[in-house]
PDB file of C-alpha atoms in Angstrom:
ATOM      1  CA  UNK A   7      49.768 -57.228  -8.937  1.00  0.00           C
ATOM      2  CA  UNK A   8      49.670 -53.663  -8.367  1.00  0.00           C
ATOM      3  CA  UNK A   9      52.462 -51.558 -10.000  1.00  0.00           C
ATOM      4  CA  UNK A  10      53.347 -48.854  -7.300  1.00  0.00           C
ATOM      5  CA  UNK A  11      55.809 -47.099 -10.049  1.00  0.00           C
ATOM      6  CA  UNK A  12      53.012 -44.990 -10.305  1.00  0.00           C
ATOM      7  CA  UNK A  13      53.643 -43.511  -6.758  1.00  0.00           C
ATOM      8  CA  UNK A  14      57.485 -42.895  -7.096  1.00  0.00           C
ATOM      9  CA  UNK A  15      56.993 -39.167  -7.884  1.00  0.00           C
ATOM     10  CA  UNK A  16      54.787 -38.278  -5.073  1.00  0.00           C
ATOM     11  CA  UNK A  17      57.546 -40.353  -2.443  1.00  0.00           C
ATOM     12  CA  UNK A  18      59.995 -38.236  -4.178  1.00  0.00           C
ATOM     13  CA  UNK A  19      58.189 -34.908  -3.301  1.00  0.00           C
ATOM     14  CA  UNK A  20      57.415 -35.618  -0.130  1.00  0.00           C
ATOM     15  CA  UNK A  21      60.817 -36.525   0.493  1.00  0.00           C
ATOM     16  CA  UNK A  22      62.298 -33.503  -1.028  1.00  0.00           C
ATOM     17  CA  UNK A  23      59.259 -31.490   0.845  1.00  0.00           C
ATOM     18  CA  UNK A  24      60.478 -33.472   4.520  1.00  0.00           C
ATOM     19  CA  UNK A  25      64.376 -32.617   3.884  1.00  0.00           C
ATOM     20  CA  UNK A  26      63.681 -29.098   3.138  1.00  0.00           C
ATOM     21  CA  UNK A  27      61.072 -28.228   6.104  1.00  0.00           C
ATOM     22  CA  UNK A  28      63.753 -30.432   8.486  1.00  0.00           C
ATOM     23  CA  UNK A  29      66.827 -27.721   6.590  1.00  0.00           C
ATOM     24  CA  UNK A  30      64.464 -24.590   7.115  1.00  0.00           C
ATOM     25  CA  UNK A  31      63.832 -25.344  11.128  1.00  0.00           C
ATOM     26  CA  UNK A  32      67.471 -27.075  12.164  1.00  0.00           C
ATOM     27  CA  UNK A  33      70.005 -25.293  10.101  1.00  0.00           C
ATOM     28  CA  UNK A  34      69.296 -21.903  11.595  1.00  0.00           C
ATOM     29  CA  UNK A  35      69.990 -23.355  15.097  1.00  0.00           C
ATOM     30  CA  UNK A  36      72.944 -25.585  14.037  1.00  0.00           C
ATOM     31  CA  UNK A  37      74.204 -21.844  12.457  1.00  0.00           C
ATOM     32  CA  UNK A  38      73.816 -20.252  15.841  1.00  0.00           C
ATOM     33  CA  UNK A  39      75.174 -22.223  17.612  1.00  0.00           C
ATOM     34  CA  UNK A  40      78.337 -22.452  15.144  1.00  0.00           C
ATOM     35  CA  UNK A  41      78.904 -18.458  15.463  1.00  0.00           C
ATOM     36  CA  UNK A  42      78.371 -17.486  18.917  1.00  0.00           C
ATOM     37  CA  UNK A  43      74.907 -16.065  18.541  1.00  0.00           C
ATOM     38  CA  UNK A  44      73.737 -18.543  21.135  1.00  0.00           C
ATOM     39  CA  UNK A  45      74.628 -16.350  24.094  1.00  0.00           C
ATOM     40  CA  UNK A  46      71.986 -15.992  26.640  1.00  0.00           C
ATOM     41  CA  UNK A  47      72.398 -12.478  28.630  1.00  0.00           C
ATOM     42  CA  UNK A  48      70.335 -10.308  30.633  1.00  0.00           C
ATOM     43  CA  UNK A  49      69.436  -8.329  27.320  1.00  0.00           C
ATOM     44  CA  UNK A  50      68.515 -10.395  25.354  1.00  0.00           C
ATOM     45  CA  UNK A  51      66.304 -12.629  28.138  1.00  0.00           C
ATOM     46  CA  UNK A  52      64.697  -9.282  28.624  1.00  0.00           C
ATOM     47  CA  UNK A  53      60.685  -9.027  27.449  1.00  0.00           C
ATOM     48  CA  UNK A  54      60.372  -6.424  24.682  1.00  0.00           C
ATOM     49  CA  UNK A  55      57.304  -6.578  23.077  1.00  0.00           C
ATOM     50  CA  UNK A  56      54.681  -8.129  25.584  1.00  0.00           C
ATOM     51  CA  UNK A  57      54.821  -5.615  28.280  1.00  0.00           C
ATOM     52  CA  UNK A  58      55.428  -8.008  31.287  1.00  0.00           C
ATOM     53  CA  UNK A  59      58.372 -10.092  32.222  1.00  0.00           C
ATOM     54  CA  UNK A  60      57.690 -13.646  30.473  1.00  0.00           C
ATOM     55  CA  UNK A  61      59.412 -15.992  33.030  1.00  0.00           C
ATOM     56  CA  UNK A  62      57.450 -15.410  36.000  1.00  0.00           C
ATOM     57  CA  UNK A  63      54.758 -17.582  37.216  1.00  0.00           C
ATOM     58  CA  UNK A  64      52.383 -18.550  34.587  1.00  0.00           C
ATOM     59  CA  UNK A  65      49.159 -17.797  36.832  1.00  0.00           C
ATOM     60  CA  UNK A  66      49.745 -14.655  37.252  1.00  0.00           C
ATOM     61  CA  UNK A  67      47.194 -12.041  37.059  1.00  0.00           C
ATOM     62  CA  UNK A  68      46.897  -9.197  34.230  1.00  0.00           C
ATOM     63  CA  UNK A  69      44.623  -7.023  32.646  1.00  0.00           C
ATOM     64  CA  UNK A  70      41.799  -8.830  30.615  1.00  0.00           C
ATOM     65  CA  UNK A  71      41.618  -5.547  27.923  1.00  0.00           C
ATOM     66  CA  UNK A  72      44.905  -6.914  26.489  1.00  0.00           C
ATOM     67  CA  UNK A  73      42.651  -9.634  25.413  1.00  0.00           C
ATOM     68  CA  UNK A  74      39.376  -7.551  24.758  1.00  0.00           C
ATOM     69  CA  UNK A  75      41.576  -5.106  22.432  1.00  0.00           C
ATOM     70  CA  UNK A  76      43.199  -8.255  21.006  1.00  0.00           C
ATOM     71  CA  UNK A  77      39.862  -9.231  19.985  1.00  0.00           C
ATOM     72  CA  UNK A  78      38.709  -5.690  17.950  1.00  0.00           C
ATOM     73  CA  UNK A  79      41.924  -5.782  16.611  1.00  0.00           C
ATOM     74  CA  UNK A  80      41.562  -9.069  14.816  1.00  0.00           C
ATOM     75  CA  UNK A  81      37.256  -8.162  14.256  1.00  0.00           C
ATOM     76  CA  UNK A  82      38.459  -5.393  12.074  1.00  0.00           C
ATOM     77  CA  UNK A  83      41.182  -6.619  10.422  1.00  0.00           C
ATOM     78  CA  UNK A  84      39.265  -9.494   8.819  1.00  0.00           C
ATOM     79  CA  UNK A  85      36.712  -6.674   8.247  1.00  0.00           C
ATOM     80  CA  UNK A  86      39.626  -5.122   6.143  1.00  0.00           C
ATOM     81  CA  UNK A  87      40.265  -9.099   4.435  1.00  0.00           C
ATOM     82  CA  UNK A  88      36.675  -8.932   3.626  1.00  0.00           C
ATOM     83  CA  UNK A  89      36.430  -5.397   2.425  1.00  0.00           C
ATOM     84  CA  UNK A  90      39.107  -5.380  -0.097  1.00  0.00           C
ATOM     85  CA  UNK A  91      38.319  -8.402  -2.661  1.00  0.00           C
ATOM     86  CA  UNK A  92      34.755  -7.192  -1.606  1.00  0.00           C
ATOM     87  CA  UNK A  93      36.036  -3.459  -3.000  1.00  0.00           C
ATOM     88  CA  UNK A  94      37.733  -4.982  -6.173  1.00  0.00           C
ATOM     89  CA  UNK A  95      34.730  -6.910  -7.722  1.00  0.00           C
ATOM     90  CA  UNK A  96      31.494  -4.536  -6.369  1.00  0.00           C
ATOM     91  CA  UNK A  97      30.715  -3.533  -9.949  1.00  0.00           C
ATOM     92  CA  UNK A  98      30.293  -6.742 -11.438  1.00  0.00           C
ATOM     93  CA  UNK A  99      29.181  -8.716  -8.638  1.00  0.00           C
ATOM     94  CA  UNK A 100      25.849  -6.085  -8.300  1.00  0.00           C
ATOM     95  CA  UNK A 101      23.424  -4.122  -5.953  1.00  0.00           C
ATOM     96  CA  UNK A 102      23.090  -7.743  -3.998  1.00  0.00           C
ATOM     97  CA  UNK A 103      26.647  -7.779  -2.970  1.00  0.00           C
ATOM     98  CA  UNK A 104      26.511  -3.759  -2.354  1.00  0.00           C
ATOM     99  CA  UNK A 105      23.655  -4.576   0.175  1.00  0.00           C
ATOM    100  CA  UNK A 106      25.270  -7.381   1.846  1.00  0.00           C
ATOM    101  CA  UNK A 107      28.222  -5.800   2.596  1.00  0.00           C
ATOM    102  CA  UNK A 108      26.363  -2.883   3.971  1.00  0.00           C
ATOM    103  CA  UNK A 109      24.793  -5.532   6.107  1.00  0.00           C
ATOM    104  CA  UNK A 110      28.531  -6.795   7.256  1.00  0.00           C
ATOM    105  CA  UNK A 111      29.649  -3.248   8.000  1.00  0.00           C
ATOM    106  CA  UNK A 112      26.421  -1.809   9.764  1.00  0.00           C
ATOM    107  CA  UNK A 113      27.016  -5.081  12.001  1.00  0.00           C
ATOM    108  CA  UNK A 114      29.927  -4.326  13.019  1.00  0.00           C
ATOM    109  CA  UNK A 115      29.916  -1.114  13.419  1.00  0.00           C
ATOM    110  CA  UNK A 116      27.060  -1.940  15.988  1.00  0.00           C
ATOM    111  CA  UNK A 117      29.571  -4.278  17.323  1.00  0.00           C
ATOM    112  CA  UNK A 118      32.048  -0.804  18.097  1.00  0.00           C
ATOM    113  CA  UNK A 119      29.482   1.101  19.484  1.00  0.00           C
ATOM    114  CA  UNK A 120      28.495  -1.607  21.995  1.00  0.00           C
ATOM    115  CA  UNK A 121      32.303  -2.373  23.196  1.00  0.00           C
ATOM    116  CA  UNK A 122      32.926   2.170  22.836  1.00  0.00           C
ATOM    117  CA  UNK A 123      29.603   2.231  25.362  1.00  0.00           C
ATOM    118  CA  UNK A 124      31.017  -0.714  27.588  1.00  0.00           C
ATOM    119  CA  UNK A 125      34.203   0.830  27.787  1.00  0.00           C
ATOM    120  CA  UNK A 126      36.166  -2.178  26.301  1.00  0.00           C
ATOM    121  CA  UNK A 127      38.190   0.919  24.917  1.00  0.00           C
ATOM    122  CA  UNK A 128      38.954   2.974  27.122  1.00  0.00           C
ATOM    123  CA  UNK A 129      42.450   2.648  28.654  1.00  0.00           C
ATOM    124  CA  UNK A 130      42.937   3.701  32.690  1.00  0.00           C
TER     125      UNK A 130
END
């Protein structure tokens, strides 16, 4: 016979881990619904940070450089998550690292002078 004892802390967790996550995403909306705060107006079903109203029809037509900048912006910031542990350990990691990530930046800064010569920058 098995003895599943063994197992009773990790239920235990994961019940304490399911409680919490189900308290962190429902309490917040029982809350605001409680006070008030759940009061659709024109404000606040305004768009604000997009740049175009969300509730029209979903196949509308926009710009594609909102996605081509979306892209750069997300090529150089994992440049800058590379960079920094990168930046932090170059002296005792050696000239092998040095060159590599010489390699990583001359690559992409390739990668910005093709999408600056194919316009993907430039904003009309």
């Amino acid at each position: 016979m098995v003895d599943l004892s063994q197992y009773l802390p990790i239920l235990m967790f994961l019940g304490i881990a399911i409680v919490l996550s189900s308290a962190f995403v429902f309490l917040p909306m029982v809350v605001s619904r409680l006070t008030g705060s759940h009061q659709p107006s024109v404000e606040k079903l305004s768009e604000y940070e997009c740049g175009f109203p969300a509730f029209e029809d979903p196949r509308s037509q926009f710009d594609v450089r909102f996605y081509l900048v979306a892209i750069l912006f997300i090529v150089f910031d994992l440049e800058a998550a590379f960079l920094y542990p990168w930046a932090v350990s170059v002296f005792s990691l050696g000239w092998t690292a040095w060159g590599a990530m010489m390699v990583f930046i001359a690559e992409l800064a390739l990668g910005l002078v093709y999408a600056w010569k194919k316009g993907a920058l430039d904003w009309e």
